[in-house]
PDB file of C-alpha atoms and ligand atoms in Angstrom:
ATOM      1  CA  MET X   1       0.000   0.000   0.000  1.00  0.00           C
ATOM      2  CA  THR X   2       1.323   3.426  -0.907  1.00  0.00           C
ATOM      3  CA  GLN X   3       1.504   5.841   1.951  1.00  0.00           C
ATOM      4  CA  THR X   4       1.368   9.574   1.465  1.00  0.00           C
ATOM      5  CA  ILE X   5       3.539  11.578   3.808  1.00  0.00           C
ATOM      6  CA  VAL X   6       2.299  15.039   4.610  1.00  0.00           C
ATOM      7  CA  LEU X   7       4.878  17.297   6.216  1.00  0.00           C
ATOM      8  CA  ASN X   8       3.813  19.406   9.150  1.00  0.00           C
ATOM      9  CA  PRO X   9       3.743  22.995   7.830  1.00  0.00           C
ATOM     10  CA  ALA X  10       5.985  23.895  10.749  1.00  0.00           C
ATOM     11  CA  LEU X  11       8.698  21.878   9.021  1.00  0.00           C
ATOM     12  CA  GLU X  12       8.438  23.782   5.754  1.00  0.00           C
ATOM     13  CA  SER X  13      11.161  26.186   6.852  1.00  0.00           C
ATOM     14  CA  LEU X  14      13.475  23.191   7.036  1.00  0.00           C
ATOM     15  CA  ARG X  15      13.210  22.872   3.258  1.00  0.00           C
ATOM     16  CA  SER X  16      15.045  26.141   2.959  1.00  0.00           C
ATOM     17  CA  PRO X  17      18.695  25.524   2.093  1.00  0.00           C
ATOM     18  CA  CYS X  18      19.822  28.139   4.507  1.00  0.00           C
ATOM     19  CA  LEU X  19      18.082  30.168   7.121  1.00  0.00           C
ATOM     20  CA  LEU X  20      19.482  33.497   6.009  1.00  0.00           C
ATOM     21  CA  ASN X  21      17.302  36.581   6.078  1.00  0.00           C
ATOM     22  CA  HIS X  22      19.398  38.381   3.484  1.00  0.00           C
ATOM     23  CA  PRO X  23      20.679  37.476   0.015  1.00  0.00           C
ATOM     24  CA  ILE X  24      24.202  36.128  -0.266  1.00  0.00           C
ATOM     25  CA  PRO X  25      26.356  38.877  -1.843  1.00  0.00           C
ATOM     26  CA  GLN X  26      27.952  37.845  -5.127  1.00  0.00           C
ATOM     27  CA  PRO X  27      31.660  38.759  -5.273  1.00  0.00           C
ATOM     28  CA  SER X  28      32.837  40.897  -8.155  1.00  0.00           C
ATOM     29  CA  LYS X  29      35.886  38.676  -8.726  1.00  0.00           C
ATOM     30  CA  PRO X  30      35.339  34.894  -9.060  1.00  0.00           C
ATOM     31  CA  ILE X  31      36.893  32.903  -6.230  1.00  0.00           C
ATOM     32  CA  LYS X  32      39.464  30.286  -7.244  1.00  0.00           C
ATOM     33  CA  LEU X  33      38.332  26.824  -6.132  1.00  0.00           C
ATOM     34  CA  GLY X  34      40.270  23.617  -5.640  1.00  0.00           C
ATOM     35  CA  ILE X  35      38.047  20.530  -5.517  1.00  0.00           C
ATOM     36  CA  LEU X  36      38.823  17.264  -3.724  1.00  0.00           C
ATOM     37  CA  ALA X  37      36.720  14.325  -4.941  1.00  0.00           C
ATOM     38  CA  SER X  38      36.901  10.561  -4.498  1.00  0.00           C
ATOM     39  CA  GLY X  39      33.870   9.120  -6.239  1.00  0.00           C
ATOM     40  CA  SER X  40      30.892  10.041  -8.360  1.00  0.00           C
ATOM     41  CA  GLY X  41      31.547  13.767  -8.141  1.00  0.00           C
ATOM     42  CA  SER X  42      27.891  14.814  -8.359  1.00  0.00           C
ATOM     43  CA  ASN X  43      28.569  17.712  -5.955  1.00  0.00           C
ATOM     44  CA  PHE X  44      31.504  18.762  -8.115  1.00  0.00           C
ATOM     45  CA  GLU X  45      29.136  18.621 -11.110  1.00  0.00           C
ATOM     46  CA  ALA X  46      26.623  20.852  -9.296  1.00  0.00           C
ATOM     47  CA  ILE X  47      29.383  23.389  -8.670  1.00  0.00           C
ATOM     48  CA  ALA X  48      30.631  23.289 -12.263  1.00  0.00           C
ATOM     49  CA  GLN X  49      27.096  23.648 -13.645  1.00  0.00           C
ATOM     50  CA  ALA X  50      26.273  26.575 -11.342  1.00  0.00           C
ATOM     51  CA  ILE X  51      29.448  28.325 -12.502  1.00  0.00           C
ATOM     52  CA  ALA X  52      28.661  27.630 -16.174  1.00  0.00           C
ATOM     53  CA  ALA X  53      25.134  29.022 -15.644  1.00  0.00           C
ATOM     54  CA  HIS X  54      26.588  32.172 -14.037  1.00  0.00           C
ATOM     55  CA  GLN X  55      24.807  31.349 -10.782  1.00  0.00           C
ATOM     56  CA  LEU X  56      28.063  31.162  -8.840  1.00  0.00           C
ATOM     57  CA  ALA X  57      30.953  33.621  -9.142  1.00  0.00           C
ATOM     58  CA  ALA X  58      33.744  31.080  -8.942  1.00  0.00           C
ATOM     59  CA  GLN X  59      36.219  29.199 -11.078  1.00  0.00           C
ATOM     60  CA  VAL X  60      37.347  25.633 -10.508  1.00  0.00           C
ATOM     61  CA  GLU X  61      41.104  25.841 -11.032  1.00  0.00           C
ATOM     62  CA  VAL X  62      41.782  22.138 -10.467  1.00  0.00           C
ATOM     63  CA  MET X  63      40.112  18.946  -9.295  1.00  0.00           C
ATOM     64  CA  VAL X  64      42.246  16.518  -7.289  1.00  0.00           C
ATOM     65  CA  TYR X  65      41.041  12.926  -7.040  1.00  0.00           C
ATOM     66  CA  ASN X  66      42.539   9.998  -5.164  1.00  0.00           C
ATOM     67  CA  ASN X  67      40.778   7.080  -6.796  1.00  0.00           C
ATOM     68  CA  PRO X  68      41.720   6.186 -10.394  1.00  0.00           C
ATOM     69  CA  GLU X  69      38.161   4.903 -10.925  1.00  0.00           C
ATOM     70  CA  ALA X  70      36.475   8.126  -9.774  1.00  0.00           C
ATOM     71  CA  LYS X  71      33.696   9.232 -12.115  1.00  0.00           C
ATOM     72  CA  ALA X  72      34.617  12.777 -11.115  1.00  0.00           C
ATOM     73  CA  LEU X  73      37.449  12.605 -13.688  1.00  0.00           C
ATOM     74  CA  GLN X  74      35.025  12.361 -16.618  1.00  0.00           C
ATOM     75  CA  ARG X  75      33.042  15.272 -15.191  1.00  0.00           C
ATOM     76  CA  ALA X  76      36.213  17.389 -15.003  1.00  0.00           C
ATOM     77  CA  GLN X  77      37.096  16.527 -18.582  1.00  0.00           C
ATOM     78  CA  ASN X  78      33.558  17.431 -19.723  1.00  0.00           C
ATOM     79  CA  HIS X  79      33.992  20.879 -18.175  1.00  0.00           C
ATOM     80  CA  ASN X  80      37.621  21.325 -19.337  1.00  0.00           C
ATOM     81  CA  ILE X  81      38.786  21.510 -15.738  1.00  0.00           C
ATOM     82  CA  PRO X  82      42.347  20.274 -15.008  1.00  0.00           C
ATOM     83  CA  ALA X  83      42.268  17.046 -13.022  1.00  0.00           C
ATOM     84  CA  GLN X  84      45.153  15.616 -11.045  1.00  0.00           C
ATOM     85  CA  LEU X  85      45.277  12.072  -9.670  1.00  0.00           C
ATOM     86  CA  LEU X  86      46.967  11.825  -6.267  1.00  0.00           C
ATOM     87  CA  ASN X  87      46.427   8.212  -5.296  1.00  0.00           C
ATOM     88  CA  HIS X  88      46.659   7.870  -1.520  1.00  0.00           C
ATOM     89  CA  ARG X  89      48.157   4.402  -1.987  1.00  0.00           C
ATOM     90  CA  ASP X  90      51.243   6.049  -3.454  1.00  0.00           C
ATOM     91  CA  TYR X  91      51.975   8.018  -0.274  1.00  0.00           C
ATOM     92  CA  PRO X  92      53.441   6.670   2.966  1.00  0.00           C
ATOM     93  CA  SER X  93      51.206   8.773   5.247  1.00  0.00           C
ATOM     94  CA  ARG X  94      48.188  11.066   5.300  1.00  0.00           C
ATOM     95  CA  GLU X  95      50.595  13.964   5.777  1.00  0.00           C
ATOM     96  CA  ALA X  96      52.597  13.039   2.681  1.00  0.00           C
ATOM     97  CA  LEU X  97      49.413  12.957   0.585  1.00  0.00           C
ATOM     98  CA  ASP X  98      48.337  16.301   2.015  1.00  0.00           C
ATOM     99  CA  ARG X  99      51.732  17.832   1.160  1.00  0.00           C
ATOM    100  CA  ALA X 100      51.212  16.767  -2.465  1.00  0.00           C
ATOM    101  CA  ILE X 101      47.683  18.240  -2.463  1.00  0.00           C
ATOM    102  CA  VAL X 102      48.975  21.538  -1.061  1.00  0.00           C
ATOM    103  CA  GLU X 103      51.616  21.698  -3.784  1.00  0.00           C
ATOM    104  CA  VAL X 104      48.926  21.338  -6.472  1.00  0.00           C
ATOM    105  CA  PHE X 105      46.541  23.836  -4.901  1.00  0.00           C
ATOM    106  CA  HIS X 106      49.273  26.431  -4.399  1.00  0.00           C
ATOM    107  CA  ARG X 107      50.432  25.948  -7.971  1.00  0.00           C
ATOM    108  CA  TYR X 108      46.910  26.720  -9.203  1.00  0.00           C
ATOM    109  CA  GLY X 109      46.432  29.687  -6.836  1.00  0.00           C
ATOM    110  CA  VAL X 110      43.489  28.090  -5.058  1.00  0.00           C
ATOM    111  CA  GLU X 111      41.740  30.352  -2.541  1.00  0.00           C
ATOM    112  CA  LEU X 112      38.984  28.014  -1.302  1.00  0.00           C
ATOM    113  CA  VAL X 113      39.175  24.217  -1.099  1.00  0.00           C
ATOM    114  CA  VAL X 114      35.976  22.180  -1.371  1.00  0.00           C
ATOM    115  CA  MET X 115      35.877  18.568  -0.212  1.00  0.00           C
ATOM    116  CA  ALA X 116      33.123  17.319  -2.530  1.00  0.00           C
ATOM    117  CA  GLY X 117      32.916  13.681  -1.513  1.00  0.00           C
ATOM    118  CA  TRP X 118      36.576  13.400  -0.425  1.00  0.00           C
ATOM    119  CA  MET X 119      36.791  10.119   1.457  1.00  0.00           C
ATOM    120  CA  ARG X 120      40.083  10.840   3.216  1.00  0.00           C
ATOM    121  CA  ILE X 121      40.773  12.435   6.589  1.00  0.00           C
ATOM    122  CA  VAL X 122      42.757  15.629   6.080  1.00  0.00           C
ATOM    123  CA  THR X 123      45.582  16.593   8.423  1.00  0.00           C
ATOM    124  CA  PRO X 124      46.930  19.904   9.767  1.00  0.00           C
ATOM    125  CA  VAL X 125      49.476  19.792   6.936  1.00  0.00           C
ATOM    126  CA  LEU X 126      46.652  20.658   4.542  1.00  0.00           C
ATOM    127  CA  LEU X 127      44.651  22.851   6.908  1.00  0.00           C
ATOM    128  CA  ASN X 128      47.644  24.997   7.894  1.00  0.00           C
ATOM    129  CA  ALA X 129      48.653  25.581   4.274  1.00  0.00           C
ATOM    130  CA  CYS X 130      45.091  25.982   2.938  1.00  0.00           C
ATOM    131  CA  PRO X 131      43.110  27.373   5.861  1.00  0.00           C
ATOM    132  CA  HIS X 132      39.781  27.750   4.020  1.00  0.00           C
ATOM    133  CA  VAL X 133      38.356  24.296   3.409  1.00  0.00           C
ATOM    134  CA  LEU X 134      34.685  23.282   3.111  1.00  0.00           C
ATOM    135  CA  ASN X 135      33.248  19.794   3.490  1.00  0.00           C
ATOM    136  CA  ILE X 136      29.825  18.359   2.703  1.00  0.00           C
ATOM    137  CA  HIS X 137      28.418  15.620   4.902  1.00  0.00           C
ATOM    138  CA  PRO X 138      25.198  13.614   4.430  1.00  0.00           C
ATOM    139  CA  SER X 139      23.640  14.233   7.868  1.00  0.00           C
ATOM    140  CA  LEU X 140      22.507  17.076  10.045  1.00  0.00           C
ATOM    141  CA  LEU X 141      25.736  17.478  11.989  1.00  0.00           C
ATOM    142  CA  PRO X 142      26.593  17.057  14.795  1.00  0.00           C
ATOM    143  CA  SER X 143      24.492  13.890  14.384  1.00  0.00           C
ATOM    144  CA  PHE X 144      25.968  10.910  12.563  1.00  0.00           C
ATOM    145  CA  LYS X 145      29.579  11.893  12.001  1.00  0.00           C
ATOM    146  CA  GLY X 146      31.981   9.702  10.079  1.00  0.00           C
ATOM    147  CA  ILE X 147      31.275   7.084   7.452  1.00  0.00           C
ATOM    148  CA  HIS X 148      27.855   5.543   6.702  1.00  0.00           C
ATOM    149  CA  ALA X 149      26.024   8.626   7.965  1.00  0.00           C
ATOM    150  CA  VAL X 150      22.867   7.720   6.027  1.00  0.00           C
ATOM    151  CA  GLU X 151      22.850   4.176   7.415  1.00  0.00           C
ATOM    152  CA  GLN X 152      23.460   5.601  10.899  1.00  0.00           C
ATOM    153  CA  ALA X 153      20.396   7.845  10.546  1.00  0.00           C
ATOM    154  CA  LEU X 154      18.225   4.925   9.411  1.00  0.00           C
ATOM    155  CA  ALA X 155      19.457   2.740  12.255  1.00  0.00           C
ATOM    156  CA  ALA X 156      18.739   5.479  14.784  1.00  0.00           C
ATOM    157  CA  GLY X 157      15.156   5.769  13.522  1.00  0.00           C
ATOM    158  CA  VAL X 158      15.264   9.552  13.105  1.00  0.00           C
ATOM    159  CA  LYS X 159      12.373  11.040  11.138  1.00  0.00           C
ATOM    160  CA  ILE X 160      14.396  13.919   9.729  1.00  0.00           C
ATOM    161  CA  THR X 161      17.974  13.878   8.530  1.00  0.00           C
ATOM    162  CA  GLY X 162      19.720  15.970   5.887  1.00  0.00           C
ATOM    163  CA  CYS X 163      23.063  17.390   4.903  1.00  0.00           C
ATOM    164  CA  THR X 164      25.571  19.935   6.127  1.00  0.00           C
ATOM    165  CA  VAL X 165      28.290  22.093   4.630  1.00  0.00           C
ATOM    166  CA  HIS X 166      30.844  23.112   7.258  1.00  0.00           C
ATOM    167  CA  TRP X 167      34.317  24.577   7.566  1.00  0.00           C
ATOM    168  CA  VAL X 168      36.905  21.858   8.078  1.00  0.00           C
ATOM    169  CA  VAL X 169      38.897  21.576  11.308  1.00  0.00           C
ATOM    170  CA  PRO X 170      41.209  18.741  12.346  1.00  0.00           C
ATOM    171  CA  GLU X 171      38.423  16.946  14.272  1.00  0.00           C
ATOM    172  CA  LEU X 172      36.307  14.865  11.898  1.00  0.00           C
ATOM    173  CA  ASP X 173      33.015  16.484  10.741  1.00  0.00           C
ATOM    174  CA  SER X 174      33.200  19.046  13.544  1.00  0.00           C
ATOM    175  CA  GLY X 175      33.929  22.501  12.113  1.00  0.00           C
ATOM    176  CA  PRO X 176      31.615  25.521  12.128  1.00  0.00           C
ATOM    177  CA  ILE X 177      28.415  24.877  10.194  1.00  0.00           C
ATOM    178  CA  LEU X 178      27.692  27.090   7.176  1.00  0.00           C
ATOM    179  CA  ILE X 179      24.437  25.679   5.786  1.00  0.00           C
ATOM    180  CA  GLN X 180      22.168  22.703   6.406  1.00  0.00           C
ATOM    181  CA  ALA X 181      19.131  21.288   4.626  1.00  0.00           C
ATOM    182  CA  ALA X 182      16.605  18.893   6.147  1.00  0.00           C
ATOM    183  CA  VAL X 183      15.280  15.752   4.454  1.00  0.00           C
ATOM    184  CA  PRO X 184      12.385  13.669   5.844  1.00  0.00           C
ATOM    185  CA  VAL X 185      13.053   9.953   6.358  1.00  0.00           C
ATOM    186  CA  LEU X 186      10.220   7.952   4.736  1.00  0.00           C
ATOM    187  CA  PRO X 187       9.050   4.609   6.146  1.00  0.00           C
ATOM    188  CA  GLU X 188      10.042   2.705   3.000  1.00  0.00           C
ATOM    189  CA  ASP X 189      13.467   4.347   2.721  1.00  0.00           C
ATOM    190  CA  THR X 190      16.595   2.321   2.102  1.00  0.00           C
ATOM    191  CA  ALA X 191      20.036   3.858   2.455  1.00  0.00           C
ATOM    192  CA  ASP X 192      20.077   4.321  -1.327  1.00  0.00           C
ATOM    193  CA  THR X 193      16.701   6.073  -1.644  1.00  0.00           C
ATOM    194  CA  LEU X 194      17.366   8.308   1.335  1.00  0.00           C
ATOM    195  CA  HIS X 195      20.868   9.175   0.128  1.00  0.00           C
ATOM    196  CA  ALA X 196      19.472  10.044  -3.312  1.00  0.00           C
ATOM    197  CA  ARG X 197      17.053  12.570  -1.777  1.00  0.00           C
ATOM    198  CA  ILE X 198      19.790  13.956   0.475  1.00  0.00           C
ATOM    199  CA  GLN X 199      22.001  14.454  -2.569  1.00  0.00           C
ATOM    200  CA  VAL X 200      19.364  16.634  -4.268  1.00  0.00           C
ATOM    201  CA  GLN X 201      19.644  18.956  -1.279  1.00  0.00           C
ATOM    202  CA  GLU X 202      23.446  18.636  -1.167  1.00  0.00           C
ATOM    203  CA  HIS X 203      23.714  20.009  -4.677  1.00  0.00           C
ATOM    204  CA  ARG X 204      21.689  23.095  -3.676  1.00  0.00           C
ATOM    205  CA  ILE X 205      23.448  23.870  -0.405  1.00  0.00           C
ATOM    206  CA  MET X 206      26.907  23.194  -1.815  1.00  0.00           C
ATOM    207  CA  VAL X 207      26.516  26.043  -4.299  1.00  0.00           C
ATOM    208  CA  ASP X 208      24.993  28.365  -1.689  1.00  0.00           C
ATOM    209  CA  ALA X 209      27.730  27.484   0.791  1.00  0.00           C
ATOM    210  CA  ILE X 210      30.493  28.426  -1.645  1.00  0.00           C
ATOM    211  CA  ALA X 211      28.806  31.792  -2.256  1.00  0.00           C
ATOM    212  CA  LEU X 212      28.402  32.319   1.476  1.00  0.00           C
ATOM    213  CA  ALA X 213      31.971  31.261   2.263  1.00  0.00           C
ATOM    214  CA  THR X 214      33.263  33.577  -0.465  1.00  0.00           C
ATOM    215  CA  ALA X 215      31.317  36.476   1.024  1.00  0.00           C
ATOM    216  CA  GLN X 216      32.788  35.691   4.442  1.00  0.00           C
ATOM    217  CA  LEU X 217      36.340  35.468   3.104  1.00  0.00           C
ATOM    218  CA  ARG X 218      36.054  38.665   1.089  1.00  0.00           C
ATOM    219  CA  ALA X 219      34.671  40.517   4.116  1.00  0.00           C
ATOM    220  CA  THR X 220      37.748  39.739   6.211  1.00  0.00           C
TER     221      THR X 220
HETATM  222  C1  GRF I   1      28.027  12.956  -0.572  1.00  0.00           C
HETATM  223  O1  GRF I   1      26.879  12.336  -0.065  1.00  0.00           O
HETATM  224  C2  GRF I   1      28.751  13.732   0.479  1.00  0.00           C
HETATM  225  O2  GRF I   1      27.915  14.229   1.470  1.00  0.00           O
HETATM  226  C3  GRF I   1      29.676  12.707   1.069  1.00  0.00           C
HETATM  227  O3  GRF I   1      30.072  11.922  -0.015  1.00  0.00           O
HETATM  228  C4  GRF I   1      29.073  11.950  -1.026  1.00  0.00           C
HETATM  229  C5  GRF I   1      29.752  12.352  -2.307  1.00  0.00           C
HETATM  230  O4  GRF I   1      28.889  12.320  -3.392  1.00  0.00           O
HETATM  231  N1  GRF I   1      30.775  13.346   1.756  1.00  0.00           N
HETATM  232  P1  GRF I   1      29.369  12.825  -4.826  1.00  0.00           P
HETATM  233  O5  GRF I   1      30.695  12.161  -5.124  1.00  0.00           O
HETATM  234  O6  GRF I   1      29.504  14.326  -4.782  1.00  0.00           O
HETATM  235  O7  GRF I   1      28.302  12.381  -5.771  1.00  0.00           O
END
């Protein structure tokens, strides 16, 4: 039997990608982005499409990926964005990998780093050299940190979950929150169906978060 879920109107505000009462200022000069991606790269795609549609004043200078199979590579090629493979298996430590990432980002003049599905823990080596780093996580932080966040939400039986874009600090999934979006958990949800609906919201808040982060950086 199909069940129709009607959201309490009080929850409608949770659909909003960000609870800002003012528009996000668009910078006059595009911010130079460095993307870190490990897998499908659908968040990277959302960023690239928003830039191409002139909805985001930014330029992706380079995309770094750590997994030779990452679909993100094809997306970078489609958008004529330089892509650099830094396979973590080729480095003796997390710090060594981060040193290589820093070298690439500095070479491309990156101002803001975006972890768009980067499945590696970053170290102070990266954060000290590139202090402005965003991450996207598929839960309403501080709930369900770490891997399998969607499965964690299902197991906990929460009725609302979502996604978060936050500044990155050395502690995993713990930095200051920039934007969140809420997603209802439906009774028939599997991890795949719930993650798919979360990703629709991720693609919206990712773009808004970059605009917001840029405004914050330019104001300082
Ligand atoms: C997203 O769900 C993101 O929240 C998490 O990894 C996933 C990456 O998806 N960190 P994609 O590669 O951007 O499609």
